[in-house]
Coordinates of C-alpha atoms in Angstrom, one line a residue:
M1 CA 0.0 0.0 0.0
G2 CA 1.5 3.3 -1.1
K3 CA 1.7 6.4 1.0
V4 CA -1.2 8.1 -0.8
E5 CA -3.6 5.1 -0.4
F6 CA -2.5 4.8 3.2
T7 CA -3.3 8.4 4.0
Q8 CA -6.6 8.2 2.1
G9 CA -7.5 5.1 4.1
I10 CA -6.8 7.0 7.4
L11 CA -9.0 9.8 6.1
D12 CA -11.8 7.4 5.3
I13 CA -11.9 5.8 8.8
Q14 CA -11.4 9.1 10.7
P15 CA -15.1 9.2 11.9
D16 CA -14.7 5.7 13.3
L17 CA -11.5 6.8 15.0
H18 CA -13.2 9.7 16.6
R19 CA -16.0 7.5 17.9
F20 CA -13.5 5.0 19.3
A21 CA -11.4 7.7 20.9
Y22 CA -14.5 9.2 22.5
K23 CA -15.4 5.8 23.9
L24 CA -12.0 5.5 25.5
T25 CA -11.8 9.1 26.9
A26 CA -15.4 10.1 27.4
D27 CA -14.3 13.7 26.6
R28 CA -14.4 15.4 23.2
D29 CA -11.2 17.4 23.5
S30 CA -9.3 14.4 24.8
A31 CA -10.7 12.3 22.0
N32 CA -9.6 14.8 19.4
D33 CA -6.1 14.8 20.9
L34 CA -6.0 11.0 20.9
V35 CA -7.1 10.8 17.3
Q36 CA -4.4 13.4 16.4
D37 CA -1.7 11.4 18.2
C38 CA -2.8 8.2 16.6
V39 CA -2.8 9.6 13.1
L40 CA 0.7 11.2 13.6
Q41 CA 2.0 7.9 14.9
A42 CA 0.5 6.0 12.0
L43 CA 2.0 8.3 9.5
D44 CA 5.4 8.1 11.2
N45 CA 5.2 4.3 11.2
H46 CA 3.6 3.8 7.7
E47 CA 6.4 1.3 6.8
K48 CA 5.4 -1.0 9.7
F49 CA 1.8 -1.5 8.3
T50 CA 1.8 -4.6 6.3
Y51 CA -1.8 -5.9 6.2
S52 CA -3.5 -3.6 3.7
K53 CA -6.9 -5.1 4.4
N54 CA -7.1 -4.3 8.1
L55 CA -6.1 -0.6 8.4
K56 CA -9.0 0.1 10.8
G57 CA -7.9 -2.7 13.2
W58 CA -4.3 -1.5 13.1
M59 CA -5.4 2.1 13.8
Y60 CA -7.6 1.0 16.7
T61 CA -4.7 -1.0 18.2
L62 CA -2.4 2.1 17.9
M63 CA -5.0 4.3 19.5
R64 CA -5.7 1.9 22.4
N65 CA -1.9 1.6 23.0
I66 CA -1.5 5.3 23.0
F67 CA -4.4 5.7 25.4
V68 CA -3.0 3.0 27.8
N69 CA 0.5 4.5 27.7
N70 CA -0.9 8.0 28.4
Y71 CA -3.0 6.7 31.3
R72 CA 0.0 4.8 32.8
R73 CA 2.1 8.0 32.5
T74 CA -0.5 10.0 34.3
V75 CA -0.7 7.4 37.1
R76 CA 3.1 7.4 37.4
E77 CA 3.1 11.2 37.5
M78 CA 0.5 11.2 40.2
N79 CA 2.7 8.8 42.3
L80 CA 5.7 11.1 41.7
I81 CA 3.7 14.1 42.9
D82 CA 2.6 12.1 46.0
D83 CA 6.2 11.2 46.8
S84 CA 7.4 14.7 46.4
Y85 CA 4.5 16.0 48.5
S86 CA 5.6 13.7 51.3
I87 CA 9.1 15.0 51.0
N88 CA 7.9 18.6 51.2
Q89 CA 5.8 17.7 54.2
Q90 CA 8.9 16.3 55.9
H91 CA 10.5 19.8 55.6
L92 CA 7.4 21.3 57.3
I93 CA 8.0 19.0 60.3
E94 CA 11.4 20.6 60.8
D95 CA 10.3 24.2 60.3
E96 CA 6.8 24.6 61.7
D97 CA 5.1 24.5 65.1
A98 CA 3.4 21.5 66.9
D99 CA 0.1 21.9 65.1
R100 CA 1.8 21.7 61.7
F101 CA 3.7 18.6 62.9
E102 CA 0.4 16.8 63.7
F103 CA -1.0 17.7 60.3
T104 CA 2.2 16.5 58.6
Y105 CA 2.2 13.3 60.6
D106 CA -1.5 12.7 59.6
M107 CA -0.7 13.3 55.9
K108 CA 2.2 11.0 56.0
H109 CA 0.1 8.3 57.7
L110 CA -2.6 8.8 55.1
Y111 CA -0.2 8.5 52.2
R112 CA 1.4 5.4 53.8
V113 CA -2.0 3.8 54.0
I114 CA -3.0 4.7 50.4
H115 CA 0.4 3.4 49.1
S116 CA -0.1 0.1 50.9
I117 CA -3.1 -0.7 48.9
P118 CA -2.4 -3.3 46.1
E119 CA -1.9 -1.7 42.7
E120 CA -4.9 -3.4 41.1
M121 CA -7.1 -1.8 43.7
K122 CA -5.3 1.5 44.0
V123 CA -5.7 2.5 40.3
P124 CA -9.5 2.4 40.3
F125 CA -9.5 4.2 43.6
Q126 CA -7.2 7.0 42.2
M127 CA -9.5 7.3 39.2
F128 CA -12.6 7.5 41.4
V129 CA -11.0 10.2 43.5
A130 CA -10.0 12.1 40.4
G131 CA -13.7 12.2 39.4
F132 CA -14.2 9.2 37.1
K133 CA -17.6 7.5 37.2
Y134 CA -17.8 3.7 37.8
R135 CA -18.7 3.1 34.1
E136 CA -15.7 5.2 32.9
I137 CA -13.3 3.3 35.2
A138 CA -14.7 0.0 34.1
E139 CA -14.3 0.9 30.4
K140 CA -10.8 2.4 30.7
L141 CA -9.4 -0.5 32.7
G142 CA -11.3 -3.2 30.8
L143 CA -13.0 -4.5 34.0
P144 CA -16.6 -5.5 34.7
M145 CA -18.6 -2.8 36.5
G146 CA -19.1 -5.1 39.5
T147 CA -15.4 -5.6 39.9
V148 CA -14.8 -1.9 40.0
K149 CA -17.6 -1.4 42.6
S150 CA -16.3 -4.3 44.6
R151 CA -12.7 -3.0 44.6
L152 CA -13.9 0.5 45.6
F153 CA -16.0 -0.9 48.4
F154 CA -13.1 -2.9 49.8
I155 CA -10.7 0.1 49.6
R156 CA -13.2 2.3 51.4
K157 CA -13.6 -0.4 54.1
R158 CA -9.9 -0.7 54.5
L159 CA -9.3 3.0 54.6
K160 CA -12.1 3.4 57.2
E161 CA -10.5 0.7 59.3
E162 CA -6.9 2.0 59.1
L163 CA -7.8 5.6 59.5
K164 CA -10.4 5.2 62.3
D165 CA -8.2 7.4 64.6
F166 CA -8.9 10.4 62.2
S167 CA -12.6 10.4 62.8
S168 CA -12.5 12.3 66.0

């Protein structure tokens, strides 16, 4: 398949790509960005496309991989932010008064509890806290809705148990 046919094939399936991107992101702007990233990557890797009859499947796979990689990068960045936050809180312990010390101790304990949660349960919890709905979490992680609800229930139960001293 030549470069012109390849480009025309991408243009022909662009509405399908937009629908699939919206299904992954549930946001128009994010879907448009995802389609743009996918098309750019496809054009950059034209020589790797060998099955001329399944361009749509290849593009969907590219898009899904880009989405998953972006999501993983976001989760990794959230963890880095959390770690640097804990380090900044440590400096507050040295510089501030006793009230600040208690607050910092509480925050460190909270982060320790959250980071002790197994990864397969922590990711849905972080997404839920970030504002995702159950359906969106299930779709983005490829899990049944019941599994997402169950994991969130157990995380809440665990946090309630481990943080019971904070309820006063």
